[in-house]
Structure formats: structure tokens, C-alpha cells
Amino acid sequence: MLTPSVLIVGAGPTGLIHALTLLRNGIPVRIIEKQDAFQLGTRGCGMQPRTIEMYKLLGLLPDLLEVKTDPFPVVKFSSPQGNNEEGQVLPMVEKIANTPSRPISTGFMLMQERQEHLLRTRLEKDYGVTVELHTELRSFEEHDDHVVAHIVKRTPDTDKDKEETLKIDFLVGADGGRSTVRKQLGLDFLGDDSADLKEIGMVAGDIEALEGTLDQKVWRIWGDTTSNMLSLRPCSIPDKTHINFFIGGVDVDLEKVSSSREEVVKAINAITGRDDIKLGKVINMGIWRPNIRMVSSLGKGRVFIAGDAAHVHSPTGGQGMNSGAQDAINLAWKLALVSKNLSPPSILTSYTAERIPVIATMLSKTTELFHKTFQPASPEKMVEGWRRGYELRMFGVNYRKSGITLDEKYTYAEDETVDPYRSGDDGTVRAGDRAPDAPKLAPVGQTNATSHTTFFDVFSPAYHTLLVFADPSQHGEAIGGIVETTLGLPSFKDVVKTVLVLPQTSSSTNDASTSSADMVLLDTEGYAYKHYDVVTDSQQPTIFIVRPDGFIGGLVFGVEGIRKYFGLILKL
């Protein structure tokens, strides 16, 4: 086994996605988890469309499609439920048709237990990497060119601990809200300590529904927070009838309800007014209270944090796990370039600069939803709190004003504001935005090409993709200069792939087939030029530089723009 370059503390979705992204870049990792067993239960289960695109980028989409479920219809009943009451369907998630630029427009449901299993399976299958359970980080020391970590592995069958000192290039804490890494870094975890939040809470967990009790097709809610409220949502585990529950409201004694299975069942029967819901064993259970906090910096030197270690918030809106996934990928591709000595360590400061504005906006939005949904209010206001706006699908998340993006088409006034969560969905395509997909792209000059491809099939977490929109009949000399530039700069062949995108009307496929570009694609239906807002009769090539995380790093028009962008990223 290769000596690990990065030690990842914590084996939740954030840590596992970070590990997989690094391994896709050829960076060896080690993953430790202080728990004695992997987590069971639902926890974060809403997967937003942008996160699904990240799974596609990492080569996980086929695995995901095998285990996901579509969002359940949400039906609200009175408490107690009236005879023959059919319930009110809540407008939680609108199913939106997929489009060529957004091939997955509506999210999935996947309980965290199953998501983590999917990720662990892929890590072991592709790289032989496994999570080391009952292994805890005790302390670390940072040096100019490495980190020394002191870890302890507990042996379950004995009282003896095995201590180990590990030298690594980087340390990443994905170790949750009580993060050891964050605390030892001395990062402030600031948040909302207001009394009204402390008074709100719920008993949450998973319980076995006995066969024939409730179908696994509907998410049911009874009552509201002005008195008592119950939610029962299917966990969608094959051959099991587990249901996720939460119980809350001003009249609910949380300590009493959470004291035993019998009290949970009693509360469910009382709130529903039904005696036909037959329940088995409790899988897990605890009291949840809102804890809304975030750091102002995501790391120091060679030590970083991600996911819940850096930000915790209300689960309303389904943004937590999804934000952690974007943290993980944003940091990983940059760590990979620095580890390969291709980028200066200074690039790592962009992790905080890009992600903190996004996280701050996300906390504001989810807190607003939390107040609407769970603070005592009228039934009408509660129903509105269950509505999930389009921005929560995360298509608009962007890094437009990042110091490592370059845009030669759009400029910003010094005092011009950019919404980190929504501006990327304003109808323009700019540096810092999500890179759109485009289907029906025909490979040119590849004898083994048997079908069309898409941009999402071309993008990779291991390299930048230069999308060169040009036609040899108009831009032949310019195309040659662009390709020569990418081949001539240090290590470009390892971290950059050049894709020449021909317009639908191009008659230069024969000329293009001899190009030195890594790939030549004919835009057979015009989607690529349309989605990237490129005119076919432009006097110069238009170049979109797509980063390894699927965001546009550069929007430039020639060789100098390419050099300038990579001057922000690489050691040139």
C-alpha cells in the first residue's frame, strides 16, 4: 500500500467523497473513524440534483441509480386523524422535467446509511481502501511541509490501545459537529444561541413498521408544532419496512418520549389517533435540537475541515450532506494539484474564499425554512414551510468572484454583489458557474466511437477540460495555437484535456480529425453552443475551462487567456 498523502478523519459522506476524489487524482489516502461500527439510520437523505451531478463526475451515478428512490409525496393529516380523512398533499418538491443542460432536475432520496455503504464499496473495489474503525485522532502538529498526526486504535476485545504517529502531507477533518480537528485548530464555531431555538426540538430516529401496517410510498405527517406533530417517512431499504420518525411540538415531552420504545409507540398512537399502526424495534433514536453554526475559515496551513465539522444547521431544505459533498470536491482537486507539486500551496486559500460565502447563504436559507416549519405557527404557515424553492437544487451555487476564476466576457463593479447561491442560475453562463451539460455530441476521427457522448461524460475530477468552441474553417490557425499552448505548458498533459467543439453546421470534420486536441466533438443538435451561449459565427474561438469539480474556471478567447487562467492555478 502506498504511504498516504492525506489523512481523513471521519467516514461520513463528506470524508468518503473527499477520499474518492483524491484517489481519482492518484493521491493515496487513509480514512479513520473513531466509532466502533458504521452509522445506521436515515439522517441526511435528500440528495439535490447538483450533488447527483457530482456523483456522475466521480463515476458513481450507475451505483446511485440502483439504490435511490424518488421523493415521496407528502400528505398531512389532522391530529388525531379523522375517520376517512384522506389528508392534504403538501407542495414540498415539485417534479421538474429534465432538460438537455440539466439532465437530472429533481433530486433523489437515499438514506445516509446506504449512501455511505455505496461510497465505501466503491473505495474498496476501485482502490482497496477501507475505513479504519475504532481509530481516533488524538492530536497533531503542523510543520511547513508536513503534518504529524497522533492516532490511537482501540482493540474492542482488550483494554489495550495501539498508538501510532503518522506523517502526512495534509490532514482533513470531516469529523462532524464536535470535530476534534476544528477544536485543535482553534477555529471559532459561531452560531445562533437564541433561547427560542433552544426551546425547539424533536425526537428523531428509525423504527421498524410491521408488515402490512403502512405502505412505503408516502411520507405522512400528523398535526403541527402548535401542539404536537409526527412525521413518518419510509426509509426505502430493500426487504425491510423501516420508517424514519420525528415527534415534536410544544405539548410534547421530548425526554419522556425518547426514554423507551414504549413511549415512542404511545406518542405515535396518541398523535395519529390510530391503533392500527403496528411497530417493531427501534433502530436508533435521540433528541435533536437546532444547532446553527459555522466557521469563518475552513483551515490553517496544511490542516482543513469540511462538512459538519465546518457548518451545522437545520435539516430543513436538505442542504447539509449536499454542501459537505461540494466542500469535499472543492478541496480535493486543489489538494491533489499541490500534492503533485503542480500548484502552489497558496491555491488552497481559495477553498475558504469560495465555500464560506456559499455556506453562509445556505445557513440563512435553511434557518428561514426551519422557523417556518418547526416554530409554533398556524397550519397555513407550516404548510408554506414545507415548500422547497428551486434554489435548493443548487444549480445556482457559484464562485463568480473567486480569485482563481477568469472571465473575459463579463466583468463586475467593485461594489457589485453576487448571490453565492442563486446568481449562477440567472440565465447567463459565466466563469464560476456550474458547467452545463450538452448531449448528442458526436466524436470525430475516433474509429471506435459508436455512439454520441455528453459533456458530463467528458468531464473528470482528475483534470481541467478545455472546451474550445471553434470551426477549423474559420479559426484554423487559432485552434492550432490553443492546442500548442496546452501541450507546451508544464505538466498540461497530466491535468488538462483539450476538447474541440465543432458547430452543428461545420463542414470541417475532416480537417478537425487531424487536430492534436484530445477529443473533437461535433455538436450535432446545437445543444453545446446553445447551453454555453456561443455564437457560431464568432470571429474568434470561445474557450470554457471547466474545473475538476464541474465549475467553469475560465471563460476566455485565446492563448493569452488560457495562460492567464492557469497562471492562477498552476506553477508555470
XYZ file of C-alpha atoms in Angstrom:
572
model
C 0.000 0.000 0.000
C 1.241 3.495 -0.839
C 2.122 5.813 2.016
C -0.908 8.069 2.463
C -0.532 11.704 1.489
C -3.761 12.761 3.178
C -5.263 11.564 6.456
C -9.049 11.941 6.512
C -10.673 11.955 9.936
C -14.317 10.915 9.745
C -16.089 8.432 7.462
C -19.409 10.100 6.762
C -20.385 11.127 3.224
C -18.099 14.188 3.250
C -14.999 12.239 4.248
C -15.733 9.388 1.851
C -16.403 11.691 -1.126
C -13.224 13.611 -0.330
C -11.269 10.348 -0.230
C -12.699 9.124 -3.541
C -11.946 12.432 -5.290
C -8.341 12.351 -4.104
C -7.940 8.738 -5.177
C -9.380 9.550 -8.600
C -6.493 12.039 -8.784
C -3.912 9.417 -7.805
C -3.424 10.745 -4.260
C -3.199 7.963 -1.627
C -5.334 8.452 1.480
C -6.094 6.911 4.837
C -9.553 7.175 6.430
C -10.075 6.778 10.170
C -13.314 6.711 12.146
C -13.494 6.679 15.946
C -16.848 4.874 16.066
C -16.806 1.105 16.610
C -19.383 0.484 13.880
C -20.746 2.265 10.849
C -23.726 4.542 11.400
C -27.193 3.092 10.967
C -30.261 5.060 10.070
C -31.627 7.749 7.811
C -30.042 11.031 8.914
C -29.343 13.133 5.775
C -31.357 11.567 2.957
C -32.181 14.317 0.478
C -29.822 14.356 -2.500
C -30.049 17.503 -4.604
C -29.613 17.468 -8.404
C -26.245 19.252 -8.231
C -24.921 16.576 -5.865
C -26.158 13.878 -8.235
C -24.095 15.572 -10.934
C -21.088 15.322 -8.607
C -21.766 11.593 -8.301
C -21.776 11.402 -12.099
C -18.439 13.239 -12.158
C -16.969 10.695 -9.738
C -18.272 7.714 -11.734
C -20.901 6.815 -9.116
C -24.131 7.503 -10.969
C -24.837 3.869 -12.011
C -24.383 2.762 -8.387
C -26.651 5.551 -7.183
C -29.420 4.786 -9.662
C -29.589 1.229 -8.327
C -30.385 2.288 -4.741
C -32.070 5.712 -4.865
C -35.757 6.458 -4.599
C -37.677 9.425 -5.957
C -39.071 11.979 -3.487
C -42.202 10.771 -1.735
C -45.492 12.649 -1.902
C -46.040 14.350 1.471
C -49.537 14.009 2.947
C -50.634 15.869 6.078
C -53.399 14.664 8.400
C -55.143 16.167 11.395
C -54.152 15.090 14.896
C -55.917 12.885 15.733
C -56.697 11.693 12.224
C -60.377 11.843 11.382
C -62.372 8.919 10.108
C -61.969 8.520 6.359
C -59.657 11.555 6.264
C -57.636 11.435 3.056
C -55.168 14.114 4.085
C -53.750 17.206 2.382
C -50.912 16.846 -0.118
C -48.154 19.316 0.764
C -46.303 21.036 -2.099
C -42.839 20.065 -0.905
C -40.811 19.178 -4.002
C -42.062 19.973 -7.475
C -41.060 17.352 -10.016
C -39.450 19.217 -12.900
C -38.783 17.747 -16.329
C -35.166 17.012 -17.156
C -33.563 19.136 -19.879
C -30.515 18.684 -22.119
C -28.487 21.121 -19.990
C -29.826 19.719 -16.704
C -30.312 16.005 -17.273
C -31.378 15.478 -13.650
C -33.601 18.325 -12.456
C -35.279 16.694 -9.443
C -33.395 15.179 -6.539
C -33.380 11.678 -5.074
C -33.917 10.186 -1.641
C -31.190 7.979 -0.222
C -30.737 7.355 3.485
C -27.272 8.152 4.743
C -26.562 4.587 5.839
C -26.981 3.337 2.277
C -25.082 6.255 0.771
C -22.077 5.599 2.980
C -22.180 1.902 2.095
C -22.206 2.797 -1.609
C -19.146 5.031 -1.181
C -17.217 2.546 0.971
C -17.900 -0.215 -1.542
C -16.554 1.892 -4.418
C -13.444 2.907 -2.453
C -12.609 -0.692 -1.678
C -13.459 -2.050 -5.142
C -11.519 0.579 -7.087
C -8.595 1.234 -4.751
C -8.552 -1.346 -1.968
C -9.079 1.445 0.579
C -11.160 0.673 3.656
C -12.265 2.730 6.631
C -10.360 2.035 9.858
C -12.979 1.833 12.603
C -12.335 2.464 16.325
C -9.374 4.637 15.332
C -9.219 8.132 16.807
C -7.157 11.230 16.180
C -5.748 12.452 19.492
C -3.575 15.382 18.372
C -1.455 16.734 15.549
C 1.388 19.148 14.874
C 1.689 21.125 11.702
C 5.041 21.809 10.032
C 5.953 23.803 6.933
C 5.965 20.787 4.630
C 4.021 18.105 6.507
C 1.685 17.260 9.396
C 2.378 14.807 12.205
C -0.782 13.102 13.475
C -1.066 11.029 16.640
C -3.779 8.407 16.389
C -4.988 5.641 18.689
C -6.547 2.389 17.539
C -8.744 0.716 20.126
C -8.928 -3.058 20.226
C -12.538 -4.000 21.056
C -11.648 -7.305 22.710
C -8.984 -5.888 25.021
C -8.356 -2.807 27.113
C -5.172 -2.002 25.229
C -4.827 0.896 22.809
C -2.332 0.940 19.981
C -0.754 4.343 19.465
C 0.644 5.415 16.114
C 2.410 8.519 14.860
C 1.766 9.297 11.210
C 3.492 11.771 8.914
C 1.297 13.061 6.097
C 1.190 15.960 3.666
C -2.295 17.118 4.687
C -4.904 16.447 7.360
C -8.631 16.845 6.651
C -11.244 16.773 9.381
C -14.648 15.535 8.274
C -15.392 14.510 11.838
C -18.748 16.120 12.486
C -20.125 18.901 14.625
C -17.904 18.021 17.606
C -14.845 17.972 15.363
C -11.538 17.256 17.079
C -9.681 18.767 14.129
C -11.633 22.033 14.299
C -11.139 22.364 18.032
C -7.408 21.702 17.868
C -7.065 24.187 15.029
C -8.671 26.762 17.292
C -11.333 27.749 14.776
C -14.313 29.575 16.263
C -17.634 27.838 15.687
C -20.010 30.775 15.824
C -23.762 30.497 15.642
C -27.247 31.136 16.939
C -27.646 30.613 20.694
C -31.026 32.319 20.965
C -33.454 30.975 23.548
C -36.218 30.354 21.023
C -34.033 27.845 19.191
C -33.124 26.001 22.394
C -36.806 25.512 23.179
C -37.444 23.801 19.846
C -36.620 20.169 19.304
C -37.846 16.774 18.265
C -37.355 13.110 18.962
C -35.946 11.608 15.780
C -34.986 8.108 14.736
C -35.870 4.999 12.760
C -38.315 2.296 13.761
C -39.470 -0.965 12.231
C -43.014 -0.928 10.864
C -44.547 -4.374 10.976
C -45.647 -5.789 7.656
C -48.991 -4.549 6.407
C -49.104 -1.515 8.697
C -48.090 1.338 6.365
C -47.099 1.260 2.732
C -43.669 2.501 1.725
C -44.884 5.001 -0.876
C -45.992 8.067 1.126
C -44.426 10.449 3.643
C -47.111 11.102 6.297
C -47.388 13.986 8.751
C -49.927 14.484 11.542
C -50.660 17.651 13.487
C -48.475 20.733 13.743
C -45.982 22.324 16.108
C -48.579 24.439 17.923
C -49.399 21.276 19.913
C -47.844 18.056 18.656
C -46.591 16.793 15.340
C -45.494 13.438 13.947
C -43.693 12.588 10.718
C -43.366 9.044 9.360
C -41.231 8.668 6.240
C -40.259 5.369 4.558
C -36.545 4.508 4.673
C -36.758 2.525 1.417
C -34.430 -0.322 2.355
C -34.987 -3.435 0.225
C -36.774 -6.225 2.103
C -37.227 -4.032 5.198
C -40.059 -1.819 6.433
C -38.061 0.718 8.447
C -39.645 4.133 8.888
C -37.960 7.367 9.880
C -39.894 9.298 12.514
C -39.742 12.613 14.244
C -42.027 13.784 17.024
C -42.227 17.353 18.276
C -44.431 20.299 19.232
C -44.987 22.457 22.287
C -47.050 19.793 24.078
C -44.503 17.001 23.611
C -42.227 15.958 26.491
C -39.124 15.095 24.459
C -37.263 13.475 27.349
C -40.169 11.214 28.169
C -40.865 10.212 24.557
C -37.219 9.354 23.935
C -36.889 7.300 27.108
C -38.073 3.989 25.594
C -39.649 2.256 22.637
C -42.911 2.026 24.536
C -43.075 5.810 24.959
C -42.358 6.351 21.257
C -45.152 3.981 20.271
C -47.512 5.610 22.784
C -46.775 9.059 21.317
C -47.322 7.828 17.745
C -50.663 6.291 18.661
C -51.773 9.414 20.547
C -50.843 11.889 17.788
C -52.325 9.826 14.964
C -55.373 8.693 16.901
C -54.870 5.312 15.257
C -54.315 1.903 16.788
C -53.610 0.031 13.559
C -50.002 1.210 13.123
C -48.025 -1.769 14.376
C -44.395 -1.070 15.168
C -41.412 -3.255 15.958
C -37.998 -2.439 17.341
C -36.402 1.000 17.412
C -33.299 1.076 15.177
C -31.970 4.344 16.579
C -33.392 7.317 18.441
C -32.365 10.581 20.047
C -33.385 14.160 20.781
C -32.473 16.677 18.103
C -32.283 20.392 18.818
C -31.271 23.060 16.329
C -27.601 23.975 16.305
C -26.838 26.594 13.677
C -23.113 27.329 13.470
C -20.265 27.792 11.035
C -16.594 28.681 10.973
C -15.140 31.740 9.273
C -12.156 29.783 7.953
C -12.007 26.222 6.638
C -8.415 25.554 7.602
C -4.960 26.685 8.502
C -1.758 25.750 6.711
C -1.948 22.045 5.884
C -4.996 21.205 8.004
C -8.587 21.642 6.789
C -12.156 20.845 7.794
C -15.250 20.072 5.722
C -18.923 19.207 6.080
C -20.466 19.229 9.561
C -17.059 19.896 11.087
C -17.305 23.331 9.462
C -21.033 24.073 9.428
C -24.122 22.648 11.142
C -27.692 23.756 10.609
C -31.296 22.746 10.354
C -32.060 19.711 8.154
C -34.898 21.650 6.510
C -34.121 22.112 2.844
C -31.866 19.058 2.550
C -28.668 21.070 2.108
C -26.300 19.647 4.744
C -24.928 16.496 3.159
C -25.055 18.188 -0.228
C -22.978 21.141 0.965
C -20.490 18.742 2.537
C -20.105 16.942 -0.794
C -19.263 20.224 -2.529
C -16.795 21.085 0.248
C -15.116 17.721 -0.262
C -14.678 18.010 -4.027
C -13.704 21.696 -3.971
C -10.851 20.988 -1.567
C -9.787 17.647 -3.050
C -8.839 18.757 -6.579
C -6.767 21.597 -5.167
C -5.018 19.345 -2.653
C -4.255 16.941 -5.489
C -2.504 19.599 -7.584
C -0.472 20.820 -4.610
C 0.425 17.243 -3.645
C 1.741 16.677 -7.179
C 3.763 19.912 -6.895
C 1.843 21.321 -9.864
C 0.166 24.146 -7.935
C 1.458 26.462 -5.205
C 0.051 25.941 -1.687
C -1.499 29.399 -1.950
C -4.257 27.938 -4.134
C -5.634 26.246 -1.021
C -6.775 29.589 0.396
C -9.415 29.609 -2.336
C -11.181 26.733 -0.546
C -12.266 29.075 2.239
C -12.767 32.021 -0.107
C -15.116 30.064 -2.381
C -17.039 27.954 0.089
C -17.662 30.266 3.058
C -19.973 32.687 1.161
C -21.944 29.709 -0.164
C -22.266 28.167 3.307
C -23.298 31.456 4.925
C -26.086 31.884 2.376
C -27.164 28.275 2.815
C -27.382 28.659 6.619
C -29.541 31.743 6.209
C -31.926 29.936 3.853
C -32.236 26.735 5.895
C -32.733 28.703 9.120
C -35.573 30.623 7.482
C -37.176 27.348 6.414
C -36.685 25.892 9.877
C -38.547 28.761 11.529
C -41.419 28.435 9.068
C -41.644 24.666 9.524
C -40.992 23.988 13.202
C -41.661 27.083 15.261
C -45.213 27.149 16.624
C -47.335 28.771 13.950
C -50.587 28.454 12.083
C -51.148 25.359 9.932
C -51.074 27.609 6.869
C -47.620 28.961 7.733
C -46.368 25.461 8.489
C -47.529 24.241 5.065
C -45.574 27.068 3.442
C -42.516 25.989 5.424
C -42.592 22.593 3.732
C -42.301 24.132 0.283
C -38.778 23.764 -1.142
C -37.694 26.509 -3.526
C -35.860 25.888 -6.775
C -32.593 27.361 -5.470
C -32.272 24.411 -3.078
C -31.492 22.209 -6.084
C -28.143 24.070 -6.014
C -27.840 24.816 -9.730
C -27.201 28.459 -8.873
C -24.280 27.848 -6.485
C -21.325 29.715 -7.963
C -17.854 31.146 -7.409
C -18.165 34.102 -9.791
C -15.935 36.489 -7.840
C -13.358 33.878 -6.821
C -9.726 34.874 -7.082
C -8.986 31.778 -9.183
C -11.609 32.341 -11.888
C -11.067 34.401 -15.022
C -13.878 35.866 -17.127
C -13.032 37.840 -20.279
C -16.697 38.253 -21.237
C -18.311 39.500 -18.024
C -16.883 41.976 -15.531
C -18.092 43.137 -12.124
C -18.025 46.529 -10.478
C -16.080 46.573 -7.214
C -19.258 47.094 -5.191
C -21.385 44.700 -7.272
C -22.793 41.847 -5.229
C -23.103 38.247 -6.334
C -25.523 35.853 -4.655
C -23.404 32.740 -3.973
C -26.483 30.500 -4.066
C -28.576 31.931 -6.881
C -26.600 34.098 -9.309
C -25.332 31.054 -11.192
C -28.891 30.463 -12.358
C -29.583 33.917 -13.821
C -29.656 32.813 -17.456
C -26.032 33.667 -18.285
C -23.040 31.321 -18.324
C -20.012 32.807 -16.598
C -16.732 31.864 -15.010
C -17.533 30.475 -11.573
C -20.846 28.914 -12.643
C -21.856 25.289 -12.910
C -20.784 23.904 -16.297
C -23.937 22.869 -18.236
C -24.299 19.513 -19.908
C -24.896 19.014 -23.634
C -25.973 15.732 -25.279
C -25.779 14.442 -28.843
C -22.065 15.183 -29.271
C -20.516 13.033 -31.992
C -16.812 12.115 -31.603
C -14.892 12.946 -34.793
C -11.963 10.899 -36.030
C -12.338 8.121 -33.473
C -12.751 4.793 -35.194
C -14.097 3.163 -32.032
C -16.765 5.825 -31.468
C -20.078 4.001 -31.735
C -22.429 6.494 -30.124
C -22.872 10.070 -29.099
C -21.469 11.404 -25.858
C -22.210 14.300 -23.483
C -20.091 16.893 -21.736
C -20.840 15.179 -18.425
C -19.264 12.022 -19.851
C -16.155 14.011 -20.764
C -15.626 15.957 -17.530
C -13.456 14.384 -14.852
C -12.438 15.112 -11.240
C -8.838 14.423 -12.294
C -8.297 17.169 -14.876
C -9.421 20.513 -16.264
C -11.366 20.307 -19.527
C -10.755 22.984 -22.164
C -13.893 23.279 -24.246
C -12.726 25.071 -27.395
C -15.761 26.241 -29.366
C -14.368 26.808 -32.855
C -14.536 25.721 -36.500
C -11.320 24.929 -38.416
C -12.717 26.669 -41.498
C -12.825 29.957 -39.568
C -10.342 29.545 -36.726
C -7.794 27.013 -38.016
C -4.689 28.973 -37.030
C -6.126 29.977 -33.659
C -7.058 26.369 -32.862
C -3.507 25.269 -33.589
C -2.138 27.905 -31.218
C -4.503 26.886 -28.443
C -3.590 23.206 -28.697
C 0.128 24.005 -28.865
C -0.239 26.151 -25.750
C -1.892 23.390 -23.754
C 0.713 20.870 -24.882
C 3.612 23.222 -24.255
C 2.923 24.350 -20.703
C 4.442 22.259 -17.880
C 2.509 19.103 -16.975
C -0.527 20.124 -19.010
C -0.895 16.649 -20.448
C -1.488 15.318 -16.926
C -4.069 17.822 -15.705
C -5.744 19.278 -18.815
C -7.750 17.706 -21.637
C -8.492 19.755 -24.737
C -11.851 19.216 -26.440
C -12.545 20.927 -29.755
C -16.295 21.518 -30.148
C -17.438 21.996 -33.752
C -20.701 23.780 -34.545
C -23.632 21.836 -35.906
C -23.143 23.320 -39.385
C -19.401 22.622 -39.579
C -18.096 21.149 -42.820
C -14.585 20.806 -41.436
C -14.811 17.442 -39.741
C -12.052 16.031 -41.934
C -9.692 18.868 -41.039
C -10.655 18.641 -37.383
C -9.964 14.917 -37.225
C -6.251 15.617 -37.608
C -6.257 18.073 -34.692
C -3.915 17.416 -31.776
C -6.788 18.028 -29.379
C -7.555 15.136 -27.049
C -11.067 14.940 -28.454
C -13.046 16.534 -31.282
C -16.834 16.657 -30.929
C -19.471 17.692 -33.457
C -22.431 19.461 -31.831
C -24.982 17.555 -33.904
C -28.091 19.121 -32.349
C -26.660 22.507 -31.371
C -27.049 21.962 -27.632
C -23.432 22.725 -26.730
C -23.334 26.099 -28.473
C -26.783 26.976 -27.110
C -26.099 25.987 -23.499
C -22.783 27.846 -23.403
C -24.233 30.872 -25.230
C -21.657 30.735 -28.030
C -22.445 32.232 -31.443
C -21.379 30.069 -34.375
C -20.078 32.966 -36.495
C -17.769 34.393 -33.841
C -14.531 35.906 -35.178
C -12.516 34.076 -32.516
C -12.727 30.809 -30.590
C -14.602 30.824 -27.291
C -12.937 28.743 -24.607
C -14.563 27.480 -21.427
C -12.118 25.967 -18.924
C -14.071 23.506 -16.767
C -12.507 22.691 -13.422
C -12.293 19.183 -11.933
C -15.301 19.998 -9.707
C -17.566 20.733 -12.668
C -17.489 24.523 -12.330
C -16.277 26.911 -15.022
C -12.893 28.283 -14.013
C -12.224 30.374 -17.090
C -14.158 31.976 -19.937
C -11.540 33.286 -22.369
C -10.988 33.933 -26.072
C -7.437 32.918 -26.859
C -3.998 31.700 -25.877
C -3.254 34.596 -23.529
C -6.457 33.948 -21.606
C -5.533 30.289 -21.202
C -2.084 31.223 -19.923
C -3.527 33.812 -17.567
C -6.079 31.385 -16.093
C -3.592 28.602 -15.490
C -1.226 31.152 -14.054
C -3.784 31.426 -11.240
C -3.826 27.651 -10.758
C -0.503 26.064 -11.678
C 3.194 26.661 -11.257
C 4.128 27.947 -14.709
